[in-house]
Amino acid sequence: MNRGSPMSARNFARRRAAVMAVVGRARFRPVAERVEAYAPANIALCKYWGKRDAALNLPTNGSVSVSLATHGTITEVRPASGDEFCLNGAPLAPDSPAGLRLKEYLDLFRSAECPAFAVKTENTIPTAAGLASSASAYAALARALDALFGWNLSPRRLSILARLGSGSAARSAADGFVEWRRGQRADGMDSFAVRWPVEWPKLRIGLMLVTSEPKAVGSREGMRHTVETSPLYAAWPAAAERDLRTLRAAARVRDFTRLGEIAEANAMAMHATMIAARPALRYWRPATLAVLDRVAELRAAGVEVYATLDAGPNVKLLFQAADEASVRFAFPELLVVNPFGTYKIPSLTSF
Ligand code: PMV
Protein backbone atom coordinates (compact mmCIF):
# COMPACT_ATOMS: atom_id res chain seq x y z
CA MET A 1 0.00 0.00 0.00
CA ASN A 2 1.31 3.42 -0.97
CA ARG A 3 2.42 5.34 2.15
CA GLY A 4 2.54 8.72 0.42
CA SER A 5 5.54 10.99 -0.04
CA PRO A 6 6.84 13.69 2.31
CA MET A 7 5.16 17.05 2.02
CA SER A 8 6.12 18.89 -1.17
CA ALA A 9 7.20 22.55 -1.02
CA ARG A 10 4.03 23.48 -2.91
CA ASN A 11 1.76 21.69 -0.46
CA PHE A 12 3.60 23.23 2.49
CA ALA A 13 3.08 26.67 0.94
CA ARG A 14 -0.65 26.00 0.45
CA ARG A 15 -1.01 24.84 4.06
CA ARG A 16 0.91 27.83 5.38
CA ALA A 17 -1.27 30.11 3.22
CA ALA A 18 -4.35 28.49 4.82
CA VAL A 19 -2.95 29.25 8.30
CA MET A 20 -2.24 32.85 7.29
CA ALA A 21 -5.79 33.21 5.90
CA VAL A 22 -7.14 31.99 9.26
CA VAL A 23 -5.02 34.14 11.54
CA GLY A 24 -5.00 37.25 9.31
CA ARG A 25 -2.41 39.79 10.33
CA ALA A 26 -1.87 38.18 13.72
CA ARG A 27 1.70 37.56 14.84
CA PHE A 28 3.43 34.30 15.68
CA ARG A 29 4.82 35.76 18.88
CA PRO A 30 4.14 33.85 22.12
CA VAL A 31 2.15 35.78 24.70
CA ALA A 32 2.61 33.11 27.41
CA GLU A 33 5.36 30.80 28.63
CA ARG A 34 3.00 27.88 28.92
CA VAL A 35 -0.55 27.22 27.73
CA GLU A 36 -2.88 24.29 28.11
CA ALA A 37 -5.97 23.39 26.09
CA TYR A 38 -8.50 20.59 25.91
CA ALA A 39 -10.64 19.18 23.09
CA PRO A 40 -13.05 16.24 23.08
CA ALA A 41 -12.83 13.24 20.77
CA ASN A 42 -15.79 12.75 18.44
CA ILE A 43 -17.72 9.86 16.91
CA ALA A 44 -19.04 10.42 13.40
CA LEU A 45 -22.64 9.49 12.60
CA CYS A 46 -22.05 10.36 8.93
CA LYS A 47 -18.42 9.61 8.18
CA TYR A 48 -15.71 11.65 6.52
CA TRP A 49 -14.36 9.25 3.95
CA GLY A 50 -12.35 10.63 1.01
CA LYS A 51 -10.55 13.91 0.39
CA ARG A 52 -11.06 16.44 -2.37
CA ASP A 53 -7.69 17.94 -1.41
CA ALA A 54 -5.17 15.86 0.55
CA ALA A 55 -2.79 18.72 1.49
CA LEU A 56 -5.57 20.79 3.08
CA ASN A 57 -7.62 17.80 4.31
CA LEU A 58 -10.67 19.00 2.42
CA PRO A 59 -13.39 16.33 2.40
CA THR A 60 -15.26 14.83 -0.53
CA ASN A 61 -18.44 14.84 1.57
CA GLY A 62 -19.82 16.68 4.57
CA SER A 63 -19.94 14.75 7.86
CA VAL A 64 -21.42 15.02 11.35
CA SER A 65 -20.32 13.71 14.71
CA VAL A 66 -21.08 13.83 18.40
CA SER A 67 -18.33 15.10 20.69
CA LEU A 68 -17.38 12.96 23.68
CA ALA A 69 -17.42 15.53 26.52
CA THR A 70 -14.59 14.67 28.95
CA HIS A 71 -13.09 11.99 26.69
CA GLY A 72 -10.45 13.69 24.62
CA THR A 73 -7.00 15.24 24.77
CA ILE A 74 -5.29 17.76 27.05
CA THR A 75 -2.30 19.46 25.45
CA GLU A 76 0.32 21.72 26.98
CA VAL A 77 2.52 23.84 24.70
CA ARG A 78 5.62 25.86 25.59
CA PRO A 79 7.89 27.83 23.28
CA ALA A 80 11.27 26.04 23.07
CA SER A 81 14.59 26.17 21.28
CA GLY A 82 14.18 22.61 19.94
CA ASP A 83 11.05 20.44 19.57
CA GLU A 84 10.27 18.11 22.48
CA PHE A 85 7.23 15.86 22.42
CA CYS A 86 5.69 13.86 25.24
CA LEU A 87 2.65 11.63 24.80
CA ASN A 88 0.82 10.03 27.74
CA GLY A 89 3.82 10.47 30.03
CA ALA A 90 6.45 9.04 27.65
CA PRO A 91 8.73 10.86 25.18
CA LEU A 92 7.44 10.70 21.60
CA ALA A 93 10.33 10.14 19.18
CA PRO A 94 10.39 12.99 16.63
CA ASP A 95 11.14 10.47 13.87
CA SER A 96 8.19 8.14 14.73
CA PRO A 97 5.17 8.40 12.38
CA ALA A 98 3.18 10.36 15.00
CA GLY A 99 6.22 12.53 15.81
CA LEU A 100 6.85 13.36 12.14
CA ARG A 101 3.21 14.25 11.62
CA LEU A 102 3.23 16.51 14.66
CA LYS A 103 6.45 18.19 13.54
CA GLU A 104 5.02 18.75 10.07
CA TYR A 105 1.96 20.41 11.60
CA LEU A 106 4.04 22.61 13.91
CA ASP A 107 6.13 23.70 10.89
CA LEU A 108 3.08 25.76 9.91
CA PHE A 109 3.37 27.86 13.08
CA ARG A 110 7.11 28.46 13.52
CA SER A 111 8.59 31.95 13.53
CA ALA A 112 11.79 33.73 14.52
CA GLU A 113 10.12 34.45 17.88
CA CYS A 114 9.06 30.85 18.36
CA PRO A 115 11.27 28.46 16.37
CA ALA A 116 10.24 25.29 18.23
CA PHE A 117 7.68 23.88 20.63
CA ALA A 118 7.58 21.62 23.67
CA VAL A 119 4.31 19.70 23.42
CA LYS A 120 2.95 17.51 26.19
CA THR A 121 -0.20 15.55 25.43
CA GLU A 122 -2.43 13.37 27.61
CA ASN A 123 -5.43 11.44 26.34
CA THR A 124 -8.29 11.23 28.82
CA ILE A 125 -9.68 8.21 26.95
CA PRO A 126 -7.89 5.14 28.34
CA THR A 127 -5.11 4.52 25.81
CA ALA A 128 -5.60 0.77 26.13
CA ALA A 129 -9.13 1.25 24.86
CA GLY A 130 -7.69 1.92 21.42
CA LEU A 131 -10.17 4.76 21.06
CA ALA A 132 -7.88 7.77 21.53
CA SER A 133 -7.87 9.70 18.28
CA SER A 134 -5.95 12.25 16.28
CA ALA A 135 -9.15 14.32 16.17
CA SER A 136 -9.00 15.46 19.79
CA ALA A 137 -5.20 15.72 19.63
CA TYR A 138 -5.11 18.20 16.73
CA ALA A 139 -8.15 20.14 17.97
CA ALA A 140 -6.52 20.55 21.39
CA LEU A 141 -3.22 21.54 19.76
CA ALA A 142 -4.93 24.15 17.56
CA ARG A 143 -6.59 25.61 20.67
CA ALA A 144 -3.28 25.60 22.54
CA LEU A 145 -1.49 27.42 19.68
CA ASP A 146 -4.33 29.96 19.57
CA ALA A 147 -3.77 30.62 23.29
CA LEU A 148 0.03 30.63 22.95
CA PHE A 149 -0.06 33.33 20.26
CA GLY A 150 -3.01 35.19 21.83
CA TRP A 151 -5.11 35.08 18.66
CA ASN A 152 -8.56 34.49 20.17
CA LEU A 153 -9.90 32.75 17.08
CA SER A 154 -13.57 31.84 16.65
CA PRO A 155 -14.51 28.12 16.85
CA ARG A 156 -15.02 28.21 13.08
CA ARG A 157 -11.47 29.42 12.45
CA LEU A 158 -10.07 27.04 15.05
CA SER A 159 -11.77 24.16 13.26
CA ILE A 160 -9.94 25.11 10.05
CA LEU A 161 -6.59 25.05 11.89
CA ALA A 162 -7.48 21.69 13.48
CA ARG A 163 -8.48 20.29 10.07
CA LEU A 164 -4.96 20.92 8.74
CA GLY A 165 -3.70 18.43 11.36
CA SER A 166 -6.39 15.76 10.89
CA GLY A 167 -9.64 16.03 8.95
CA SER A 168 -11.89 14.71 11.71
CA ALA A 169 -10.23 17.16 14.15
CA ALA A 170 -12.30 19.93 12.53
CA ARG A 171 -15.34 18.44 14.31
CA SER A 172 -13.64 18.38 17.72
CA ALA A 173 -13.70 22.18 17.82
CA ALA A 174 -17.13 22.13 19.51
CA ASP A 175 -19.36 20.03 21.77
CA GLY A 176 -22.63 18.29 20.91
CA PHE A 177 -23.57 17.55 17.30
CA VAL A 178 -20.94 19.06 15.03
CA GLU A 179 -21.25 19.18 11.26
CA TRP A 180 -18.13 19.61 9.18
CA ARG A 181 -19.18 21.38 6.01
CA ARG A 182 -17.60 20.09 2.84
CA GLY A 183 -17.22 23.56 1.34
CA GLN A 184 -16.59 24.36 -2.30
CA ARG A 185 -13.60 26.66 -2.22
CA ALA A 186 -10.14 25.50 -3.27
CA ASP A 187 -8.56 27.25 -0.28
CA GLY A 188 -10.90 25.48 2.17
CA MET A 189 -12.03 28.64 3.93
CA ASP A 190 -15.64 27.42 3.71
CA SER A 191 -14.81 23.91 5.02
CA PHE A 192 -15.28 24.24 8.77
CA ALA A 193 -17.29 22.85 11.66
CA VAL A 194 -20.65 24.17 12.82
CA ARG A 195 -22.45 23.08 15.97
CA TRP A 196 -26.08 22.07 15.44
CA PRO A 197 -28.47 23.95 17.75
CA VAL A 198 -29.72 20.67 19.24
CA GLU A 199 -29.52 19.53 22.86
CA TRP A 200 -30.25 15.87 23.48
CA PRO A 201 -29.60 15.13 27.17
CA LYS A 202 -30.90 11.55 26.89
CA LEU A 203 -28.50 10.53 24.14
CA ARG A 204 -25.74 8.13 25.14
CA ILE A 205 -22.66 6.84 23.33
CA GLY A 206 -21.01 3.59 24.36
CA LEU A 207 -17.40 2.82 23.51
CA MET A 208 -16.87 -0.90 23.10
CA LEU A 209 -13.29 -2.10 23.05
CA VAL A 210 -12.79 -5.07 20.78
CA THR A 211 -8.99 -5.12 20.70
CA SER A 212 -6.27 -2.76 21.88
CA GLU A 213 -3.82 -4.04 19.24
CA PRO A 214 -2.51 -1.14 17.13
CA LYS A 215 -4.24 -1.17 13.75
CA ALA A 216 -2.22 -2.17 10.72
CA VAL A 217 -3.54 0.56 8.41
CA GLY A 218 -4.24 4.12 9.62
CA SER A 219 -7.35 5.99 8.50
CA ARG A 220 -5.39 8.36 6.27
CA GLU A 221 -3.84 5.53 4.32
CA GLY A 222 -7.03 3.43 4.36
CA MET A 223 -9.01 6.35 2.98
CA ARG A 224 -6.57 6.93 0.13
CA HIS A 225 -6.38 3.24 -0.75
CA THR A 226 -10.18 2.93 -0.80
CA VAL A 227 -10.71 6.02 -2.95
CA GLU A 228 -8.05 4.86 -5.40
CA THR A 229 -9.01 1.20 -5.74
CA SER A 230 -12.56 0.47 -4.55
CA PRO A 231 -15.17 0.15 -7.31
CA LEU A 232 -17.84 0.88 -4.69
CA TYR A 233 -16.37 4.24 -3.71
CA ALA A 234 -18.12 6.08 -6.59
CA ALA A 235 -21.47 5.63 -4.82
CA TRP A 236 -20.21 6.94 -1.48
CA PRO A 237 -20.17 10.77 -1.77
CA ALA A 238 -23.83 11.15 -2.81
CA ALA A 239 -24.98 8.50 -0.30
CA ALA A 240 -23.11 10.27 2.49
CA GLU A 241 -24.60 13.68 1.60
CA ARG A 242 -28.07 12.08 1.69
CA ASP A 243 -27.35 10.52 5.08
CA LEU A 244 -26.12 13.86 6.39
CA ARG A 245 -29.37 15.57 5.37
CA THR A 246 -31.45 12.82 6.98
CA LEU A 247 -29.41 12.97 10.19
CA ARG A 248 -29.89 16.74 10.35
CA ALA A 249 -33.66 16.33 10.07
CA ALA A 250 -33.68 13.47 12.63
CA ALA A 251 -31.61 15.44 15.16
CA ARG A 252 -33.83 18.50 14.80
CA VAL A 253 -36.90 16.53 15.98
CA ARG A 254 -34.90 14.10 18.16
CA ASP A 255 -36.06 11.08 16.17
CA PHE A 256 -33.72 8.50 17.72
CA THR A 257 -34.80 5.59 15.51
CA ARG A 258 -34.04 7.53 12.34
CA LEU A 259 -30.76 8.85 13.76
CA GLY A 260 -29.60 5.38 14.82
CA GLU A 261 -30.66 3.62 11.63
CA ILE A 262 -28.92 6.13 9.40
CA ALA A 263 -25.76 6.26 11.52
CA GLU A 264 -25.46 2.47 11.47
CA ALA A 265 -26.19 2.23 7.73
CA ASN A 266 -23.65 4.96 7.00
CA ALA A 267 -20.90 3.11 8.88
CA MET A 268 -21.74 -0.17 7.11
CA ALA A 269 -21.65 1.58 3.72
CA MET A 270 -18.23 3.08 4.52
CA HIS A 271 -16.91 -0.36 5.47
CA ALA A 272 -18.42 -1.83 2.30
CA THR A 273 -16.28 0.58 0.24
CA MET A 274 -13.20 -0.61 2.20
CA ILE A 275 -13.98 -4.31 1.84
CA ALA A 276 -14.32 -3.82 -1.93
CA ALA A 277 -10.91 -2.07 -2.13
CA ARG A 278 -8.11 -3.98 -3.87
CA PRO A 279 -6.58 -5.49 -1.83
CA ALA A 280 -9.47 -5.48 0.64
CA LEU A 281 -9.21 -3.32 3.72
CA ARG A 282 -10.98 -5.20 6.48
CA TYR A 283 -10.81 -3.76 10.00
CA TRP A 284 -13.42 -6.10 11.50
CA ARG A 285 -12.26 -8.83 13.88
CA PRO A 286 -14.38 -11.82 14.94
CA ALA A 287 -15.11 -9.92 18.17
CA THR A 288 -16.39 -6.96 16.10
CA LEU A 289 -19.00 -9.23 14.52
CA ALA A 290 -19.91 -10.67 17.91
CA VAL A 291 -20.70 -7.14 19.14
CA LEU A 292 -22.74 -6.38 16.00
CA ASP A 293 -24.68 -9.64 16.50
CA ARG A 294 -25.40 -8.73 20.11
CA VAL A 295 -26.63 -5.29 19.01
CA ALA A 296 -29.02 -6.94 16.54
CA GLU A 297 -30.27 -9.32 19.25
CA LEU A 298 -30.86 -6.47 21.67
CA ARG A 299 -32.82 -4.57 19.04
CA ALA A 300 -34.92 -7.64 18.29
CA ALA A 301 -35.65 -7.81 22.03
CA GLY A 302 -36.85 -4.19 22.05
CA VAL A 303 -33.70 -2.42 23.31
CA GLU A 304 -33.05 0.37 20.86
CA VAL A 305 -29.31 0.41 20.29
CA TYR A 306 -27.34 1.05 17.10
CA ALA A 307 -23.71 0.53 16.17
CA THR A 308 -21.10 2.55 14.29
CA LEU A 309 -17.45 1.82 13.48
CA ASP A 310 -14.57 3.92 12.25
CA ALA A 311 -11.33 2.82 10.59
CA GLY A 312 -10.72 0.14 13.20
CA PRO A 313 -12.31 -2.89 14.87
CA ASN A 314 -13.83 -1.15 17.91
CA VAL A 315 -17.57 -0.56 18.00
CA LYS A 316 -19.37 2.54 19.22
CA LEU A 317 -22.98 2.21 20.37
CA LEU A 318 -25.79 4.74 20.24
CA PHE A 319 -28.71 4.48 22.64
CA GLN A 320 -30.84 6.58 24.98
CA ALA A 321 -30.80 6.91 28.77
CA ALA A 322 -33.92 4.75 29.19
CA ASP A 323 -32.04 1.77 27.70
CA GLU A 324 -28.74 2.40 29.46
CA ALA A 325 -29.20 -0.32 32.09
CA SER A 326 -30.08 -2.99 29.48
CA VAL A 327 -27.18 -2.00 27.25
CA ARG A 328 -24.72 -2.03 30.17
CA PHE A 329 -26.04 -5.45 31.20
CA ALA A 330 -25.38 -6.79 27.69
CA PHE A 331 -21.93 -5.13 27.49
CA PRO A 332 -20.53 -4.96 31.04
CA GLU A 333 -17.20 -3.47 29.83
CA LEU A 334 -18.86 -0.63 27.91
CA LEU A 335 -17.57 2.90 28.56
CA VAL A 336 -20.70 5.08 28.52
CA VAL A 337 -20.53 8.76 27.59
CA ASN A 338 -23.22 11.40 28.12
CA PRO A 339 -22.37 13.88 25.35
CA PHE A 340 -24.82 16.58 26.45
CA GLY A 341 -24.13 16.61 30.19
CA THR A 342 -22.37 19.61 31.73
CA TYR A 343 -18.76 18.88 32.58
CA LYS A 344 -15.65 20.45 33.98
CA ILE A 345 -12.97 20.86 31.30
CA PRO A 346 -10.23 18.33 32.05
CA SER A 347 -6.80 19.80 32.86
CA LEU A 348 -3.36 18.25 33.40
CA THR A 349 -3.56 18.95 37.12
CA SER A 350 -7.04 17.47 37.56
CA PHE A 351 -6.41 14.46 35.31
O1 PMV B 1 -9.22 12.46 10.60
P1 PMV B 1 -8.75 11.17 10.01
O2 PMV B 1 -7.84 11.39 8.86
O3 PMV B 1 -8.17 10.23 11.03
O4 PMV B 1 -10.04 10.40 9.39
C1 PMV B 1 -11.04 9.82 10.18
C2 PMV B 1 -11.99 9.06 9.37
C3 PMV B 1 -13.01 8.22 10.13
O5 PMV B 1 -12.74 8.18 11.51
C4 PMV B 1 -12.98 6.81 9.60
C5 PMV B 1 -14.42 8.76 9.91
C6 PMV B 1 -14.77 10.04 10.62
O6 PMV B 1 -15.52 10.81 10.05
O7 PMV B 1 -14.31 10.26 11.75
Coordinates of C-alpha atoms and ligand atoms in Angstrom, one line a residue:
M1 CA 0.0 0.0 0.0
N2 CA 1.3 3.4 -1.0
R3 CA 2.4 5.3 2.1
G4 CA 2.5 8.7 0.4
S5 CA 5.5 11.0 0.0
P6 CA 6.8 13.7 2.3
M7 CA 5.2 17.1 2.0
S8 CA 6.1 18.9 -1.2
A9 CA 7.2 22.6 -1.0
R10 CA 4.0 23.5 -2.9
N11 CA 1.8 21.7 -0.5
F12 CA 3.6 23.2 2.5
A13 CA 3.1 26.7 0.9
R14 CA -0.7 26.0 0.4
R15 CA -1.0 24.8 4.1
R16 CA 0.9 27.8 5.4
A17 CA -1.3 30.1 3.2
A18 CA -4.3 28.5 4.8
V19 CA -3.0 29.2 8.3
M20 CA -2.2 32.8 7.3
A21 CA -5.8 33.2 5.9
V22 CA -7.1 32.0 9.3
V23 CA -5.0 34.1 11.5
G24 CA -5.0 37.2 9.3
R25 CA -2.4 39.8 10.3
A26 CA -1.9 38.2 13.7
R27 CA 1.7 37.6 14.8
F28 CA 3.4 34.3 15.7
R29 CA 4.8 35.8 18.9
P30 CA 4.1 33.8 22.1
V31 CA 2.2 35.8 24.7
A32 CA 2.6 33.1 27.4
E33 CA 5.4 30.8 28.6
R34 CA 3.0 27.9 28.9
V35 CA -0.5 27.2 27.7
E36 CA -2.9 24.3 28.1
A37 CA -6.0 23.4 26.1
Y38 CA -8.5 20.6 25.9
A39 CA -10.6 19.2 23.1
P40 CA -13.1 16.2 23.1
A41 CA -12.8 13.2 20.8
N42 CA -15.8 12.7 18.4
I43 CA -17.7 9.9 16.9
A44 CA -19.0 10.4 13.4
L45 CA -22.6 9.5 12.6
C46 CA -22.0 10.4 8.9
K47 CA -18.4 9.6 8.2
Y48 CA -15.7 11.7 6.5
W49 CA -14.4 9.2 3.9
G50 CA -12.3 10.6 1.0
K51 CA -10.5 13.9 0.4
R52 CA -11.1 16.4 -2.4
D53 CA -7.7 17.9 -1.4
A54 CA -5.2 15.9 0.5
A55 CA -2.8 18.7 1.5
L56 CA -5.6 20.8 3.1
N57 CA -7.6 17.8 4.3
L58 CA -10.7 19.0 2.4
P59 CA -13.4 16.3 2.4
T60 CA -15.3 14.8 -0.5
N61 CA -18.4 14.8 1.6
G62 CA -19.8 16.7 4.6
S63 CA -19.9 14.7 7.9
V64 CA -21.4 15.0 11.3
S65 CA -20.3 13.7 14.7
V66 CA -21.1 13.8 18.4
S67 CA -18.3 15.1 20.7
L68 CA -17.4 13.0 23.7
A69 CA -17.4 15.5 26.5
T70 CA -14.6 14.7 29.0
H71 CA -13.1 12.0 26.7
G72 CA -10.5 13.7 24.6
T73 CA -7.0 15.2 24.8
I74 CA -5.3 17.8 27.1
T75 CA -2.3 19.5 25.4
E76 CA 0.3 21.7 27.0
V77 CA 2.5 23.8 24.7
R78 CA 5.6 25.9 25.6
P79 CA 7.9 27.8 23.3
A80 CA 11.3 26.0 23.1
S81 CA 14.6 26.2 21.3
G82 CA 14.2 22.6 19.9
D83 CA 11.0 20.4 19.6
E84 CA 10.3 18.1 22.5
F85 CA 7.2 15.9 22.4
C86 CA 5.7 13.9 25.2
L87 CA 2.6 11.6 24.8
N88 CA 0.8 10.0 27.7
G89 CA 3.8 10.5 30.0
A90 CA 6.4 9.0 27.6
P91 CA 8.7 10.9 25.2
L92 CA 7.4 10.7 21.6
A93 CA 10.3 10.1 19.2
P94 CA 10.4 13.0 16.6
D95 CA 11.1 10.5 13.9
S96 CA 8.2 8.1 14.7
P97 CA 5.2 8.4 12.4
A98 CA 3.2 10.4 15.0
G99 CA 6.2 12.5 15.8
L100 CA 6.9 13.4 12.1
R101 CA 3.2 14.2 11.6
L102 CA 3.2 16.5 14.7
K103 CA 6.5 18.2 13.5
E104 CA 5.0 18.7 10.1
Y105 CA 2.0 20.4 11.6
L106 CA 4.0 22.6 13.9
D107 CA 6.1 23.7 10.9
L108 CA 3.1 25.8 9.9
F109 CA 3.4 27.9 13.1
R110 CA 7.1 28.5 13.5
S111 CA 8.6 32.0 13.5
A112 CA 11.8 33.7 14.5
E113 CA 10.1 34.5 17.9
C114 CA 9.1 30.8 18.4
P115 CA 11.3 28.5 16.4
A116 CA 10.2 25.3 18.2
F117 CA 7.7 23.9 20.6
A118 CA 7.6 21.6 23.7
V119 CA 4.3 19.7 23.4
K120 CA 3.0 17.5 26.2
T121 CA -0.2 15.5 25.4
E122 CA -2.4 13.4 27.6
N123 CA -5.4 11.4 26.3
T124 CA -8.3 11.2 28.8
I125 CA -9.7 8.2 27.0
P126 CA -7.9 5.1 28.3
T127 CA -5.1 4.5 25.8
A128 CA -5.6 0.8 26.1
A129 CA -9.1 1.2 24.9
G130 CA -7.7 1.9 21.4
L131 CA -10.2 4.8 21.1
A132 CA -7.9 7.8 21.5
S133 CA -7.9 9.7 18.3
S134 CA -6.0 12.2 16.3
A135 CA -9.2 14.3 16.2
S136 CA -9.0 15.5 19.8
A137 CA -5.2 15.7 19.6
Y138 CA -5.1 18.2 16.7
A139 CA -8.2 20.1 18.0
A140 CA -6.5 20.6 21.4
L141 CA -3.2 21.5 19.8
A142 CA -4.9 24.2 17.6
R143 CA -6.6 25.6 20.7
A144 CA -3.3 25.6 22.5
L145 CA -1.5 27.4 19.7
D146 CA -4.3 30.0 19.6
A147 CA -3.8 30.6 23.3
L148 CA 0.0 30.6 22.9
F149 CA -0.1 33.3 20.3
G150 CA -3.0 35.2 21.8
W151 CA -5.1 35.1 18.7
N152 CA -8.6 34.5 20.2
L153 CA -9.9 32.7 17.1
S154 CA -13.6 31.8 16.6
P155 CA -14.5 28.1 16.9
R156 CA -15.0 28.2 13.1
R157 CA -11.5 29.4 12.4
L158 CA -10.1 27.0 15.1
S159 CA -11.8 24.2 13.3
I160 CA -9.9 25.1 10.0
L161 CA -6.6 25.0 11.9
A162 CA -7.5 21.7 13.5
R163 CA -8.5 20.3 10.1
L164 CA -5.0 20.9 8.7
G165 CA -3.7 18.4 11.4
S166 CA -6.4 15.8 10.9
G167 CA -9.6 16.0 8.9
S168 CA -11.9 14.7 11.7
A169 CA -10.2 17.2 14.1
A170 CA -12.3 19.9 12.5
R171 CA -15.3 18.4 14.3
S172 CA -13.6 18.4 17.7
A173 CA -13.7 22.2 17.8
A174 CA -17.1 22.1 19.5
D175 CA -19.4 20.0 21.8
G176 CA -22.6 18.3 20.9
F177 CA -23.6 17.6 17.3
V178 CA -20.9 19.1 15.0
E179 CA -21.2 19.2 11.3
W180 CA -18.1 19.6 9.2
R181 CA -19.2 21.4 6.0
R182 CA -17.6 20.1 2.8
G183 CA -17.2 23.6 1.3
Q184 CA -16.6 24.4 -2.3
R185 CA -13.6 26.7 -2.2
A186 CA -10.1 25.5 -3.3
D187 CA -8.6 27.2 -0.3
G188 CA -10.9 25.5 2.2
M189 CA -12.0 28.6 3.9
D190 CA -15.6 27.4 3.7
S191 CA -14.8 23.9 5.0
F192 CA -15.3 24.2 8.8
A193 CA -17.3 22.9 11.7
V194 CA -20.7 24.2 12.8
R195 CA -22.4 23.1 16.0
W196 CA -26.1 22.1 15.4
P197 CA -28.5 23.9 17.7
V198 CA -29.7 20.7 19.2
E199 CA -29.5 19.5 22.9
W200 CA -30.3 15.9 23.5
P201 CA -29.6 15.1 27.2
K202 CA -30.9 11.6 26.9
L203 CA -28.5 10.5 24.1
R204 CA -25.7 8.1 25.1
I205 CA -22.7 6.8 23.3
G206 CA -21.0 3.6 24.4
L207 CA -17.4 2.8 23.5
M208 CA -16.9 -0.9 23.1
L209 CA -13.3 -2.1 23.0
V210 CA -12.8 -5.1 20.8
T211 CA -9.0 -5.1 20.7
S212 CA -6.3 -2.8 21.9
E213 CA -3.8 -4.0 19.2
P214 CA -2.5 -1.1 17.1
K215 CA -4.2 -1.2 13.8
A216 CA -2.2 -2.2 10.7
V217 CA -3.5 0.6 8.4
G218 CA -4.2 4.1 9.6
S219 CA -7.4 6.0 8.5
R220 CA -5.4 8.4 6.3
E221 CA -3.8 5.5 4.3
G222 CA -7.0 3.4 4.4
M223 CA -9.0 6.3 3.0
R224 CA -6.6 6.9 0.1
H225 CA -6.4 3.2 -0.8
T226 CA -10.2 2.9 -0.8
V227 CA -10.7 6.0 -3.0
E228 CA -8.0 4.9 -5.4
T229 CA -9.0 1.2 -5.7
S230 CA -12.6 0.5 -4.6
P231 CA -15.2 0.1 -7.3
L232 CA -17.8 0.9 -4.7
Y233 CA -16.4 4.2 -3.7
A234 CA -18.1 6.1 -6.6
A235 CA -21.5 5.6 -4.8
W236 CA -20.2 6.9 -1.5
P237 CA -20.2 10.8 -1.8
A238 CA -23.8 11.1 -2.8
A239 CA -25.0 8.5 -0.3
A240 CA -23.1 10.3 2.5
E241 CA -24.6 13.7 1.6
R242 CA -28.1 12.1 1.7
D243 CA -27.3 10.5 5.1
L244 CA -26.1 13.9 6.4
R245 CA -29.4 15.6 5.4
T246 CA -31.5 12.8 7.0
L247 CA -29.4 13.0 10.2
R248 CA -29.9 16.7 10.3
A249 CA -33.7 16.3 10.1
A250 CA -33.7 13.5 12.6
A251 CA -31.6 15.4 15.2
R252 CA -33.8 18.5 14.8
V253 CA -36.9 16.5 16.0
R254 CA -34.9 14.1 18.2
D255 CA -36.1 11.1 16.2
F256 CA -33.7 8.5 17.7
T257 CA -34.8 5.6 15.5
R258 CA -34.0 7.5 12.3
L259 CA -30.8 8.9 13.8
G260 CA -29.6 5.4 14.8
E261 CA -30.7 3.6 11.6
I262 CA -28.9 6.1 9.4
A263 CA -25.8 6.3 11.5
E264 CA -25.5 2.5 11.5
A265 CA -26.2 2.2 7.7
N266 CA -23.7 5.0 7.0
A267 CA -20.9 3.1 8.9
M268 CA -21.7 -0.2 7.1
A269 CA -21.6 1.6 3.7
M270 CA -18.2 3.1 4.5
H271 CA -16.9 -0.4 5.5
A272 CA -18.4 -1.8 2.3
T273 CA -16.3 0.6 0.2
M274 CA -13.2 -0.6 2.2
I275 CA -14.0 -4.3 1.8
A276 CA -14.3 -3.8 -1.9
A277 CA -10.9 -2.1 -2.1
R278 CA -8.1 -4.0 -3.9
P279 CA -6.6 -5.5 -1.8
A280 CA -9.5 -5.5 0.6
L281 CA -9.2 -3.3 3.7
R282 CA -11.0 -5.2 6.5
Y283 CA -10.8 -3.8 10.0
W284 CA -13.4 -6.1 11.5
R285 CA -12.3 -8.8 13.9
P286 CA -14.4 -11.8 14.9
A287 CA -15.1 -9.9 18.2
T288 CA -16.4 -7.0 16.1
L289 CA -19.0 -9.2 14.5
A290 CA -19.9 -10.7 17.9
V291 CA -20.7 -7.1 19.1
L292 CA -22.7 -6.4 16.0
D293 CA -24.7 -9.6 16.5
R294 CA -25.4 -8.7 20.1
V295 CA -26.6 -5.3 19.0
A296 CA -29.0 -6.9 16.5
E297 CA -30.3 -9.3 19.3
L298 CA -30.9 -6.5 21.7
R299 CA -32.8 -4.6 19.0
A300 CA -34.9 -7.6 18.3
A301 CA -35.6 -7.8 22.0
G302 CA -36.8 -4.2 22.1
V303 CA -33.7 -2.4 23.3
E304 CA -33.1 0.4 20.9
V305 CA -29.3 0.4 20.3
Y306 CA -27.3 1.0 17.1
A307 CA -23.7 0.5 16.2
T308 CA -21.1 2.5 14.3
L309 CA -17.5 1.8 13.5
D310 CA -14.6 3.9 12.2
A311 CA -11.3 2.8 10.6
G312 CA -10.7 0.1 13.2
P313 CA -12.3 -2.9 14.9
N314 CA -13.8 -1.2 17.9
V315 CA -17.6 -0.6 18.0
K316 CA -19.4 2.5 19.2
L317 CA -23.0 2.2 20.4
L318 CA -25.8 4.7 20.2
F319 CA -28.7 4.5 22.6
Q320 CA -30.8 6.6 25.0
A321 CA -30.8 6.9 28.8
A322 CA -33.9 4.7 29.2
D323 CA -32.0 1.8 27.7
E324 CA -28.7 2.4 29.5
A325 CA -29.2 -0.3 32.1
S326 CA -30.1 -3.0 29.5
V327 CA -27.2 -2.0 27.3
R328 CA -24.7 -2.0 30.2
F329 CA -26.0 -5.4 31.2
A330 CA -25.4 -6.8 27.7
F331 CA -21.9 -5.1 27.5
P332 CA -20.5 -5.0 31.0
E333 CA -17.2 -3.5 29.8
L334 CA -18.9 -0.6 27.9
L335 CA -17.6 2.9 28.6
V336 CA -20.7 5.1 28.5
V337 CA -20.5 8.8 27.6
N338 CA -23.2 11.4 28.1
P339 CA -22.4 13.9 25.3
F340 CA -24.8 16.6 26.5
G341 CA -24.1 16.6 30.2
T342 CA -22.4 19.6 31.7
Y343 CA -18.8 18.9 32.6
K344 CA -15.6 20.4 34.0
I345 CA -13.0 20.9 31.3
P346 CA -10.2 18.3 32.0
S347 CA -6.8 19.8 32.9
L348 CA -3.4 18.3 33.4
T349 CA -3.6 19.0 37.1
S350 CA -7.0 17.5 37.6
F351 CA -6.4 14.5 35.3
Ligands
PMV1 O1 -9.2 12.5 10.6 P1 -8.8 11.2 10.0 O2 -7.8 11.4 8.9 O3 -8.2 10.2 11.0 O4 -10.0 10.4 9.4 C1 -11.0 9.8 10.2 C2 -12.0 9.1 9.4 C3 -13.0 8.2 10.1 O5 -12.7 8.2 11.5 C4 -13.0 6.8 9.6 C5 -14.4 8.8 9.9 C6 -14.8 10.0 10.6 O6 -15.5 10.8 10.0 O7 -14.3 10.3 11.8

